Structure formats: structure tokens, C-alpha cells
């Protein structure tokens, strides 16, 4: 390259503020141009200060000092700039390399900055996703702060409200059987269990936080032995022991709070009260109650086969219809039975002591 | 691009309007809602986009209109064309107290970058685009946001901003530190950056914010002495109806309800 013609705008003393269009020439040693008044301006290339200029930094500014006068040539012609960038004259090379390096750094910093801003804007959404993913361990951890006494109080309050709708059966052979099986299952528990039987033909039983277990008479009538009832009780006891209700409550309240923080208040207080009674256990909770219930039966010396039988009965009993409430959340009953069978096969064979209960007397005592 | 050369006259001191004289067949584009009056023979037409070129494809117009929307202008511009026989006048008024300046685009290198929403009117043919601020820090803290308006063409454009407008020509390398928010317009060759104010104490208590805007020449900048938001803030602070103080209206009894009441009884001139 011998000489390069550089179209640009010249700024300097005595010139218009918007600059004057000129054609400069860059050769091996210098940049030269004719000022509008005819004066010949020349600057040595190694004395030129080169930087990007302008609102969008699209211009290259060649600046030089000429005595007291300071001149600047602004070039925005793309082909010329590309040519200068690729094949700069040797004397201009350090300045061009510095400019290109700075441009690269600026671009990188801008990307970093934009990513940071994007991250900041996306933070609430990310937080919500993280919260949803961690909801279960988090609610378990939070539930750990609630004492057993508090939980029992909560359960009592809840049960008192429900009591009016239940037709409790008292002082029958069935009550004593439920109590006896329950005692055997919950030996050494931190909870003080209370056992109730309610007159209701549906195949159901439910647990209230703090140790209240309610069995429907329909379940006792459908069960063919005390072992089968024990299977259901073990499942319900695990809902209590694993504090599933409490965790579900904490989880719901927490999620509602998170949503309220992110999106705005959606009448939280009113909804929270309404939701208490509608609590249902998650699929994971049900599975956990199954697995641990099975273990509980084994360690209490009760034949876990009863649990499988009552599950099968429930499945068959209302073939195709909706499963009863205590089995309602999703894992399909056959799937749960298979899972339990697998676990039973894997576990060590237990030594079982039969339950000392006259099952016929129990069923007869309900006198349906 | 065929530009219309227009004659104009600016009226008023602090709340100005500009009267533009159009020869037969000439046209001016105005910001929607800025028109104050027009004489017989001037026909108003609303066009989608900036009206700078009628040959653009529909898609091109749509993009142009979208750009206008981003810069705070409306989707449509109004074109005022003189279809009469002689010279006719149309006038455009500034929307709030401030100064109106005519800028002849060829004098500033053909392109002017200005504050959002500062465009008032121009000769037909001036195109309105956006100038996107590529520097993140300047966009966030420079006081003008990421989007500014870009006026291109070789005609006359009128720009309006609050308070008094000050034009400053910057020599190569000359820098000016400006309170963020006071920049109205700059030519394309001016570098616009921000600078941390320097001391934590100043940043917190000087009332100037955390950053200066730094403008470096060569080129020309226009600054406003009173950004609208600053005036609006003072007005709101002083508005009694929304809990402000009746500042500067104190009678002998002082400011407040009593003063206001007495003032109302004694000196209601309406």
C-alpha cells in the first residue's frame, strides 16, 4: 500500500462546528490534506491519536496537534475503515491495534452487562421456578419448626370443626379393635394418637395432623381381617408421622405468598382459610405413606399382606370409578400394589404375630 | 430526497410557537397534536409513518411507524400541504414552557440525534428514526435512556425542550460535563458517555445524582436548562390540592390555609 484516500470531515479552529468534508491521504509516514482555505495540513502517523468517536462510535477520529491548533479528522466511510483495519501502515499499526482491542473489550463488556440486566429482569421468574422445584424439601424444613404440640393443637382445632359432620361410633368392639391395632402400630411415637370410627359406608379413613385417625365403618365392613384394617391404619399413621398435612399447608401458604410477592396480593387471607379443609396429599406423600406404612407393619409384626389385600379390594370394589379419598391422589392403585409387592419381596421375611382380634365380633358390633 | 425549503417565524419567549410559511405545493410534517392554526388552502393529511418518502413499501412504513412509537411519538404524522395559490401559513405550538429551536440539518452534518419526544415539526422529507444507545451504562444512567430520536435529511427541523436552550460548539477533544437529563440534541460526531461523579459524599448529597453525562467534541450540542420532569416535580411539590405547600404565595399571615383563604377573599381577580 502506498497511499490511501480517506474521505472524512475535518474539525478544527476556524472551521464550521459541523466540520468540513475533505479528502485526506494516508501514505507510509503521514496523513495529509488540504484545509478549506487551501492550507496544507500534514501529521506524522506515529503522532496521531486514534480513537472511536461519535454517538454510536462508528467514526474513527484521527486527532493531532499542530502548534496551538488541534485538528480532528472523522472518518465513517466503511470500506476505508475496513481497509485501514486490515492493512494499516506500519506507523499506524499500534494505534489501530489498540483501537480494535478496545472495541473488542467494549463489545464483550456490553454483552456481559446485557446478560446481567437480562438476568436481573428474569430473577423473579427464576426465583419462582426454583421455589417450585424446592417446594417439597423446603416445606419439610419449615414444617420442622412447628412443634408437635402446636401441630396437635392445629389438628384438634381442625377436628373440632369437622366433628359436627361426622357420625362418630363410640364404645364398640370396632373402636377397641382400631385402638388395639393403632397402639401396636404407634408404639414409641412422639404423637398422642386418638382413634375414631365414624358411620360412613364409603371405604375411607383419614388422618388429621397431630395424631387423630378416623376410620369409616364402610372400611371395617369391607375388610376381611384385622390385618387388612391394620394396613390402612399404618398408611394413615405415616401421614401423621411424616407430617404430610402440615407440609402441604406450609407449601400452599408459601407458594401463595411467593406468588403474592411476585404478582401481587390475590386476597391471600380469605383463600388461606378456605383451603385448609380442602387439603390433599401429593402423589409423593401417598407413596411415602405406602412405603413407610409397609415398614411400620413389618416392624410391628403384622402381616403386611393385609395391606396388599385391602388395596386390591379397593381397586376391585369400585372398578373403574373414582378411588376413595384416602387413595385419591394419583399413583393408580394397581401401580401402588405392584410397588408394595416389589418392596415386600426385596425386604427380609418378617416374623409375624397374628392380631388377637375377633374380627367377626368387630364387624357384628357395627350392626349395620 | 426532495426537501421543501420553508420560511418560518418563531413567536413568544418562553411558551413559543412557530409559524411556517409554505409556498404552493410545499409541505411540512408536524408532530400529531402540535398544530395551532392553519390558513385557508392548507390541507391536512395524516400519514402512517414519518411521511419522509411516499414510495416506501407497506412493510417499510410499518417499521418506520414502529420506530416512531418507540421514540415516544405517535404512529401517525400529520402532513400540512399548501394546495392554495399563494403563500400560506401553518403554525405549531410547543407543548410546554421552553424554547423552540430551528435546526438546519445540513449545517449539522445532515443528522441530528435528539431527546425523545423533542421533535415538533419539520420540512417534509426529514425522516424520523431512532438512535439506539449502544453503551449500557449511558443507556441506564445517562439520563436519556436507550432510545433517542434521529432526524435525517437536508431540510429544516424544529426541536423543542424545556427552559432555555443553549447551543455549544465543541472543539476536537473538548469535553463538557452535563447534568444527566439536560441534553436535548447532539450531532452525530459528538461522543456521549457517562462519568461517575467521583466522591461518595457528593454522589449522595450534592443532588446531582451519581453520574455526569460527558460530551466530547468535535461537534455541536444543545442543552436545556429545565427538563420538563424537573419542573413537573416542582409543580407537584407545590400543588396544595395534592398536599403540597402553597410556596411563594405567603401573605402577611404566612403560607398555608389561612393565607390562602385571606388571599382568596381579598385578592381574587378572576
XYZ file of C-alpha atoms in Angstrom:
638
model
C 0.000 0.000 0.000
C 1.471 3.283 -0.962
C -1.257 5.826 -0.452
C -4.853 5.575 0.701
C -7.505 8.108 0.023
C -9.562 8.812 3.117
C -12.823 10.757 2.818
C -13.826 12.368 6.082
C -14.847 15.501 7.914
C -12.265 17.883 9.266
C -12.812 19.707 12.533
C -10.552 22.391 13.885
C -10.130 26.043 14.741
C -11.838 28.381 12.338
C -13.951 25.663 10.763
C -17.696 25.147 10.991
C -18.898 23.291 14.055
C -20.296 20.537 11.867
C -16.899 20.112 10.200
C -15.923 20.327 6.569
C -15.859 17.429 4.135
C -12.312 16.760 2.956
C -10.362 14.042 1.214
C -7.251 13.155 3.152
C -4.387 10.963 2.031
C -2.558 8.466 4.168
C 0.844 7.333 2.959
C 3.593 5.406 4.704
C 4.623 8.214 7.020
C 1.889 10.777 7.262
C -1.667 11.901 6.888
C -2.105 14.975 4.749
C -4.984 17.026 3.498
C -5.905 20.414 2.182
C -7.850 22.622 4.571
C -10.752 24.585 3.045
C -8.656 27.759 2.988
C -6.053 25.961 0.906
C -3.569 25.377 3.704
C -1.799 22.040 3.509
C -2.040 20.111 6.790
C 0.273 17.203 7.480
C 0.576 14.966 10.521
C 3.070 12.204 11.192
C 1.277 8.901 11.574
C 3.053 7.986 14.808
C 1.936 11.288 16.345
C -1.719 10.691 15.554
C -4.114 9.909 18.330
C -6.683 7.413 17.090
C -9.970 6.630 18.807
C -13.545 5.803 18.052
C -15.870 8.773 18.252
C -19.443 9.821 17.769
C -22.768 8.917 19.245
C -22.654 5.303 18.120
C -18.854 5.127 17.958
C -18.998 4.434 14.236
C -16.415 7.102 13.419
C -12.654 6.845 13.644
C -11.182 10.058 14.908
C -7.650 10.941 13.787
C -6.504 13.700 16.112
C -3.311 15.672 16.031
C -1.768 18.794 17.446
C -0.275 21.420 15.154
C 1.319 24.031 17.338
C -1.553 25.618 19.231
C -4.132 24.200 16.874
C -5.857 20.923 17.421
C -7.302 19.108 14.423
C -9.536 16.096 14.105
C -10.453 14.122 11.039
C -13.549 11.964 11.489
C -13.914 9.071 9.108
C -17.036 6.965 8.837
C -16.609 5.518 5.341
C -16.896 1.765 5.931
C -14.683 0.407 3.091
C -11.893 2.814 4.029
C -12.085 1.813 7.679
C -12.093 -1.877 6.797
C -9.030 -1.376 4.650
C -7.242 0.534 7.407
C -8.115 -2.140 9.918
C -6.795 -4.956 7.746
C -3.676 -3.336 6.316
C -2.656 -0.372 8.415
C 0.566 1.440 7.524
C 3.334 0.278 9.834
C 3.489 3.583 11.683
C -0.248 3.476 12.388
C -0.361 -0.218 13.323
C -0.079 0.132 17.136
C -2.851 2.721 17.218
C -5.142 0.597 15.025
C -4.472 -2.493 17.100
C -5.238 -0.603 20.299
C -8.490 0.665 18.795
C -9.558 -2.790 17.626
C -8.652 -4.264 21.008
C -10.667 -1.646 22.830
C -13.627 -2.247 20.544
C -13.446 -5.968 21.275
C -13.320 -5.309 25.026
C -16.230 -2.903 24.815
C -18.300 -5.440 22.910
C -17.539 -8.109 25.488
C -18.361 -5.794 28.371
C -21.594 -4.821 26.711
C -22.586 -8.453 26.338
C -21.734 -9.101 29.972
C -23.730 -6.083 31.027
C -26.721 -7.058 28.923
C -26.611 -10.570 30.331
C -26.528 -9.146 33.845
C -29.514 -6.937 33.107
C -31.409 -9.814 31.495
C -30.607 -11.988 34.497
C -31.808 -9.305 36.863
C -35.068 -8.956 34.975
C -35.578 -12.706 34.872
C -34.750 -13.114 38.559
C -38.330 -13.161 39.887
C -39.323 -15.832 37.400
C -36.199 -17.869 38.164
C -36.889 -17.500 41.861
C -40.408 -18.823 41.433
C -39.187 -21.795 39.407
C -36.524 -22.587 41.984
C -39.121 -22.314 44.720
C -41.460 -24.687 42.897
C -38.684 -27.210 42.412
C -37.555 -26.950 46.011
C -41.073 -26.685 47.444
C -41.095 -30.145 48.946
C -37.766 -30.142 50.821
C -38.324 -26.516 51.751
C -41.760 -27.098 53.210
C -40.423 -30.145 55.059
C -37.680 -27.988 56.529
C -40.104 -25.254 57.522
C -42.551 -27.749 58.980
C -39.699 -28.876 61.215
C -40.022 -25.593 63.103
C -43.563 -26.400 64.153
C -43.582 -28.287 67.456
C -45.579 -31.470 67.918
C -47.765 -29.648 70.478
C -48.592 -26.886 68.027
C -49.366 -29.441 65.371
C -51.640 -31.297 67.778
C -53.413 -28.042 68.632
C -53.926 -27.344 64.973
C -55.245 -30.866 64.436
C -57.617 -30.562 67.390
C -58.969 -27.288 66.101
C -59.452 -28.755 62.677
C -61.051 -31.922 64.005
C -63.419 -29.956 66.271
C -64.703 -28.187 63.216
C -65.190 -31.436 61.330
C -66.726 -33.329 64.227
C -70.209 -31.968 63.715
C -70.359 -33.550 60.277
C -69.143 -36.943 61.462
C -71.373 -39.620 62.994
C -68.905 -40.976 65.485
C -69.420 -44.501 66.717
C -68.332 -44.965 70.312
C -67.546 -47.787 72.675
C -67.978 -50.724 70.331
C -65.846 -53.717 69.572
C -64.737 -51.892 66.425
C -63.425 -48.933 68.442
C -61.444 -51.247 70.627
C -60.052 -53.132 67.633
C -58.953 -49.944 65.911
C -57.433 -48.729 69.154
C -55.609 -52.013 69.745
C -54.163 -52.181 66.266
C -53.277 -48.497 66.429
C -51.492 -48.889 69.746
C -49.416 -51.692 68.365
C -48.517 -49.673 65.253
C -47.603 -46.474 67.084
C -45.558 -47.728 69.999
C -42.864 -45.182 70.838
C -44.341 -42.357 68.714
C -43.975 -38.720 69.714
C -47.638 -38.189 68.923
C -50.513 -38.918 71.215
C -52.873 -40.826 68.952
C -56.626 -40.730 69.197
C -58.682 -43.192 67.200
C -62.204 -42.653 65.962
C -64.717 -44.645 64.000
C -67.393 -42.826 62.055
C -70.508 -44.229 60.469
C -69.988 -43.809 56.765
C -70.455 -46.538 54.151
C -67.548 -45.372 51.959
C -64.244 -47.205 52.011
C -62.279 -44.472 53.669
C -60.114 -43.399 56.534
C -58.323 -40.146 57.137
C -55.686 -38.649 59.353
C -55.722 -35.225 60.958
C -52.383 -33.603 61.853
C -51.290 -34.225 65.425
C -52.415 -37.833 65.708
C -56.131 -38.122 65.048
C -57.113 -41.035 62.802
C -60.697 -41.555 61.709
C -61.888 -44.831 60.137
C -65.136 -45.137 58.218
C -67.347 -48.090 59.105
C -67.529 -48.992 55.428
C -63.852 -49.836 55.524
C -64.212 -52.119 58.514
C -67.113 -53.906 56.868
C -65.177 -54.359 53.635
C -62.066 -55.701 55.365
C -61.951 -59.457 55.821
C -59.451 -59.478 58.661
C -57.779 -57.284 61.228
C -54.584 -57.361 59.128
C -56.354 -55.531 56.335
C -57.539 -52.800 58.666
C -54.013 -52.592 60.045
C -52.718 -51.957 56.532
C -54.904 -48.890 56.158
C -54.109 -47.657 59.655
C -50.384 -47.978 59.007
C -50.792 -45.812 55.918
C -52.720 -43.157 57.861
C -50.281 -43.255 60.761
C -47.481 -42.458 58.346
C -49.373 -39.410 57.087
C -49.312 -38.204 60.677
C -45.735 -39.221 61.420
C -44.373 -37.666 58.234
C -46.449 -34.502 58.898
C -47.864 -34.569 55.375
C -50.780 -32.256 56.182
C -48.518 -29.714 57.806
C -46.065 -29.807 54.918
C -48.856 -29.425 52.402
C -50.183 -26.452 54.343
C -46.769 -24.824 54.579
C -46.220 -25.484 50.890
C -49.521 -23.952 49.874
C -49.119 -20.958 52.123
C -45.534 -20.484 50.956
C -46.411 -20.706 47.297
C -49.301 -18.351 47.710
C -47.013 -15.928 49.500
C -44.388 -16.229 46.763
C -46.965 -15.653 44.073
C -48.343 -12.692 46.010
C -44.878 -11.194 46.315
C -44.168 -11.648 42.629
C -47.505 -10.849 41.084
C -49.399 -9.015 43.779
C -51.815 -9.755 46.570
C -54.594 -12.060 45.433
C -56.738 -11.922 48.533
C -54.469 -14.277 50.409
C -56.069 -14.263 53.818
C -59.515 -15.234 52.626
C -58.285 -18.047 50.449
C -55.951 -19.494 53.038
C -58.827 -20.189 55.421
C -60.894 -21.766 52.691
C -58.100 -24.042 51.602
C -57.487 -25.690 54.965
C -60.282 -28.187 54.604
C -59.523 -28.959 51.008
C -56.023 -30.159 51.690
C -54.997 -33.182 49.772
C -51.780 -35.085 49.796
C -49.437 -35.127 46.902
C -48.569 -38.203 44.967
C -45.177 -38.319 46.635
C -46.737 -38.134 50.061
C -49.018 -41.047 49.247
C -46.149 -43.115 48.015
C -44.131 -42.309 51.096
C -47.037 -43.264 53.335
C -47.361 -46.575 51.464
C -43.689 -47.461 51.738
C -43.212 -46.424 55.323
C -46.575 -47.900 56.299
C -45.405 -51.220 54.964
C -42.220 -50.979 57.017
C -44.242 -50.000 60.050
C -46.425 -53.093 59.664
C -43.388 -55.308 59.347
C -41.668 -53.857 62.385
C -44.871 -54.101 64.406
C -45.019 -57.778 63.493
C -48.227 -57.503 61.491
C -48.548 -59.402 58.251
C -48.216 -56.758 55.506
C -50.095 -58.955 53.106
C -53.259 -57.461 54.604
C -52.305 -54.095 53.190
C -51.986 -55.559 49.716
C -55.309 -57.323 50.033
C -57.220 -54.241 51.127
C -55.639 -52.225 48.350
C -56.688 -54.845 45.837
C -60.171 -54.813 47.311
C -60.398 -51.093 46.954
C -59.288 -51.330 43.381
C -61.775 -54.045 42.526
C -64.544 -52.741 44.763
C -65.347 -49.782 42.634
C -63.892 -50.987 39.382
C -63.428 -48.026 37.119
C -64.949 -45.496 39.474
C -63.041 -42.846 41.296
C -60.936 -44.313 44.075
C -61.822 -43.357 47.641
C -60.449 -40.166 49.046
C -57.640 -41.674 51.016
C -56.280 -43.261 47.864
C -57.301 -40.466 45.626
C -54.107 -38.745 44.652
C -52.621 -40.124 41.689
C -50.496 -43.182 41.679
C -53.046 -45.654 40.340
C -53.910 -48.362 42.808
C -52.556 -51.302 40.763
C -49.298 -49.443 40.376
C -49.099 -48.919 44.119
C -49.846 -52.562 44.776
C -47.099 -53.651 42.403
C -44.704 -51.285 44.087
C -45.583 -52.647 47.512
C -45.201 -56.229 46.312
C -41.776 -55.424 44.990
C -40.741 -53.838 48.271
C -42.131 -56.762 50.210
C -40.184 -59.208 48.056
C -36.990 -57.198 48.491
C -37.275 -56.889 52.256
C -36.299 -59.616 54.715
C -39.007 -62.057 55.578
C -40.540 -60.875 58.851
C -41.882 -62.937 61.706
C -45.449 -62.052 62.213
C -47.575 -62.317 65.326
C -51.246 -62.559 64.433
C -53.504 -59.849 65.783
C -55.562 -61.076 68.695
C -58.856 -59.763 67.446
C -62.162 -61.478 66.851
C -62.908 -59.934 63.524
C -66.429 -61.311 63.247
C -67.295 -59.705 66.570
C -65.838 -56.415 65.342
C -67.977 -56.422 62.231
C -71.011 -57.555 64.141
C -70.572 -54.744 66.667
C -71.211 -52.200 63.985
C -74.570 -53.822 63.462
C -75.304 -52.412 60.115
C -34.798 13.288 -1.217
C -36.732 16.325 -2.230
C -36.802 18.774 0.604
C -39.108 21.676 0.847
C -37.477 24.930 1.789
C -39.656 26.714 4.239
C -39.688 30.137 5.816
C -40.601 30.424 9.426
C -41.080 32.837 12.282
C -40.961 31.998 15.968
C -43.330 33.853 18.310
C -43.155 34.204 22.063
C -40.379 33.962 24.579
C -40.944 31.098 26.959
C -44.016 29.471 25.526
C -43.369 29.600 21.877
C -44.918 28.616 18.666
C -43.516 28.612 15.179
C -45.296 29.878 12.154
C -44.193 28.220 8.965
C -44.831 29.767 5.576
C -45.388 27.314 2.778
C -45.177 28.062 -0.920
C -47.802 26.424 -3.116
C -47.149 22.665 -3.213
C -44.821 22.752 -0.244
C -45.493 20.707 2.853
C -44.428 20.410 6.437
C -44.764 17.481 8.818
C -45.850 18.109 12.355
C -45.992 16.062 15.489
C -49.577 14.909 15.991
C -51.420 17.425 18.101
C -48.874 20.196 17.718
C -50.760 22.225 15.131
C -52.071 25.542 16.392
C -53.654 27.140 13.373
C -53.554 26.957 9.631
C -54.712 29.245 6.907
C -57.099 28.573 4.068
C -55.580 26.474 1.363
C -53.549 24.300 3.681
C -54.729 20.722 3.641
C -54.024 18.408 6.482
C -53.373 14.772 5.817
C -52.480 12.071 8.262
C -49.936 9.543 7.090
C -48.725 6.368 8.629
C -45.028 6.678 9.458
C -42.983 9.841 9.174
C -44.084 10.937 5.745
C -40.494 11.314 4.586
C -40.964 9.238 1.488
C -44.155 8.140 -0.143
C -42.551 5.365 -2.185
C -41.763 3.133 0.751
C -43.325 -0.316 0.811
C -46.021 -1.081 3.324
C -43.550 -3.066 5.404
C -41.076 -0.216 5.354
C -43.765 2.125 6.558
C -44.712 -0.255 9.331
C -41.134 -0.463 10.571
C -40.817 3.301 10.413
C -44.024 3.722 12.377
C -42.824 1.226 14.956
C -39.661 3.225 15.374
C -41.693 6.347 15.928
C -43.697 4.591 18.589
C -40.511 3.613 20.420
C -39.304 7.189 20.475
C -42.485 8.371 22.132
C -44.094 9.872 19.057
C -47.434 8.734 17.764
C -47.779 6.227 14.955
C -49.051 8.842 12.567
C -47.647 12.115 11.423
C -49.646 14.896 10.041
C -48.604 16.429 6.779
C -49.724 20.002 6.072
C -49.627 20.816 2.402
C -50.293 24.134 0.785
C -52.707 23.470 -2.063
C -53.666 27.093 -2.383
C -52.437 29.586 -4.930
C -50.216 31.817 -2.824
C -48.104 31.523 0.292
C -49.977 30.107 3.222
C -49.103 29.752 6.880
C -49.439 26.947 9.378
C -48.212 27.077 12.922
C -47.096 24.571 15.513
C -47.036 25.229 19.234
C -44.671 23.877 21.845
C -46.420 21.608 24.338
C -44.868 23.072 27.494
C -42.812 26.102 28.521
C -39.436 26.026 26.924
C -37.572 27.008 23.836
C -38.048 26.121 20.242
C -35.032 25.997 18.029
C -34.764 25.690 14.280
C -32.015 23.373 13.132
C -30.966 23.345 9.532
C -29.841 19.759 9.175
C -27.101 20.316 6.532
C -25.463 22.729 8.979
C -25.028 19.950 11.490
C -23.796 17.290 9.109
C -27.193 16.040 7.929
C -28.063 14.111 11.074
C -29.239 15.243 14.447
C -29.712 12.994 17.451
C -32.184 14.409 19.896
C -34.100 13.682 23.012
C -37.186 11.517 22.753
C -40.333 13.456 22.064
C -38.482 16.697 21.350
C -39.383 16.842 17.666
C -42.027 19.428 16.871
C -42.156 19.862 13.128
C -40.004 19.801 10.035
C -39.957 20.359 6.330
C -41.446 17.429 4.512
C -38.696 14.986 3.685
C -36.947 14.980 7.035
C -37.032 11.431 8.288
C -37.504 10.482 11.898
C -35.726 7.400 13.097
C -34.326 6.048 16.274
C -30.792 6.280 17.557
C -30.199 3.350 19.822
C -27.788 3.888 22.671
C -25.284 1.055 22.443
C -23.471 1.823 25.671
C -25.259 0.085 28.506
C -24.067 2.466 31.197
C -25.123 5.514 29.213
C -28.494 3.970 28.484
C -29.092 3.244 32.143
C -27.600 6.306 33.765
C -27.112 8.864 31.008
C -30.496 10.453 31.561
C -31.798 9.931 28.022
C -32.479 6.203 28.106
C -31.606 3.758 25.365
C -33.700 5.347 22.690
C -33.190 8.759 21.158
C -34.610 10.328 18.074
C -32.637 10.632 14.880
C -33.545 13.295 12.352
C -32.056 12.839 8.903
C -32.393 14.963 5.836
C -31.322 18.264 4.336
C -34.134 20.495 5.482
C -35.164 22.449 8.495
C -36.372 20.786 11.674
C -37.788 22.344 14.826
C -36.901 20.884 18.154
C -38.400 21.898 21.467
C -37.212 21.421 25.030
C -37.738 22.871 28.479
C -36.330 26.101 29.842
C -33.695 27.894 27.866
C -31.831 26.080 25.151
C -28.103 26.555 24.933
C -26.089 25.701 21.900
C -22.474 24.820 22.409
C -19.914 24.017 19.726
C -17.253 21.644 20.954
C -13.739 21.677 19.529
C -11.977 18.365 18.859
C -11.256 16.745 22.202
C -13.110 19.381 24.195
C -15.331 17.849 26.836
C -18.333 19.151 28.686
C -19.787 17.505 31.758
C -23.541 17.854 31.815
C -26.215 17.052 34.332
C -27.997 13.963 33.076
C -31.345 14.867 31.594
C -30.219 18.249 30.293
C -29.111 17.007 26.903
C -31.524 17.924 24.135
C -29.635 17.221 20.960
C -26.217 16.433 19.648
C -24.615 15.980 16.302
C -23.508 12.555 15.252
C -19.827 13.220 15.804
C -20.147 14.008 19.489
C -19.179 11.202 21.833
C -21.657 10.686 24.633
C -20.548 8.878 27.755
C -21.076 8.927 31.486
C -18.688 9.546 34.340
C -19.098 8.681 37.993
C -19.389 11.856 39.980
C -16.253 10.965 41.886
C -16.936 11.178 45.578
C -19.429 9.203 47.564
C -20.278 12.268 49.628
C -21.051 14.274 46.512
C -22.944 11.391 44.983
C -25.223 11.256 47.995
C -25.615 14.891 48.973
C -24.810 17.154 46.037
C -28.177 16.472 44.459
C -26.568 15.886 41.084
C -27.079 12.146 41.032
C -24.416 9.505 40.631
C -23.222 10.326 37.148
C -22.485 13.198 34.843
C -23.075 12.907 31.171
C -19.812 13.608 29.395
C -19.926 15.070 25.914
C -16.763 15.175 23.882
C -16.233 17.082 20.683
C -15.929 17.678 17.857
C -19.490 18.639 17.149
C -22.379 20.660 18.497
C -24.629 20.019 21.472
C -27.834 21.673 22.661
C -28.649 21.680 26.353
C -31.838 22.544 28.167
C -31.833 24.471 31.397
C -35.022 22.970 32.755
C -36.013 19.415 31.902
C -39.775 19.039 31.970
C -39.640 16.361 34.665
C -37.825 18.739 36.988
C -40.439 21.432 36.521
C -43.236 18.879 36.873
C -41.684 17.738 40.126
C -41.660 21.275 41.497
C -45.221 21.841 40.410
C -46.401 18.679 42.109
C -44.462 19.560 45.262
C -46.129 22.954 45.338
C -49.643 21.806 44.495
C -51.853 22.362 47.562
C -54.608 20.133 46.215
C -52.358 17.098 46.478
C -50.699 18.003 49.727
C -48.015 20.402 48.557
C -47.189 23.719 50.171
C -48.518 26.982 48.815
C -44.994 28.104 48.314
C -44.352 31.684 47.370
C -47.948 32.764 47.899
C -47.492 33.770 51.513
C -49.372 36.847 52.674
C -48.557 38.644 55.914
C -50.070 35.742 57.758
C -47.726 33.347 56.115
C -48.370 30.467 53.817
C -50.936 27.804 54.364
C -54.678 27.569 54.604
C -55.233 30.897 56.374
C -53.071 32.782 53.923
C -54.747 31.051 51.039
C -58.183 31.862 52.400
C -57.403 35.522 53.032
C -55.734 35.779 49.679
C -58.852 34.326 48.167
C -61.122 36.792 49.977
C -59.064 39.871 49.371
C -57.440 39.477 46.083
C -59.396 37.171 43.855
C -59.048 38.739 40.485
C -60.820 36.114 38.466
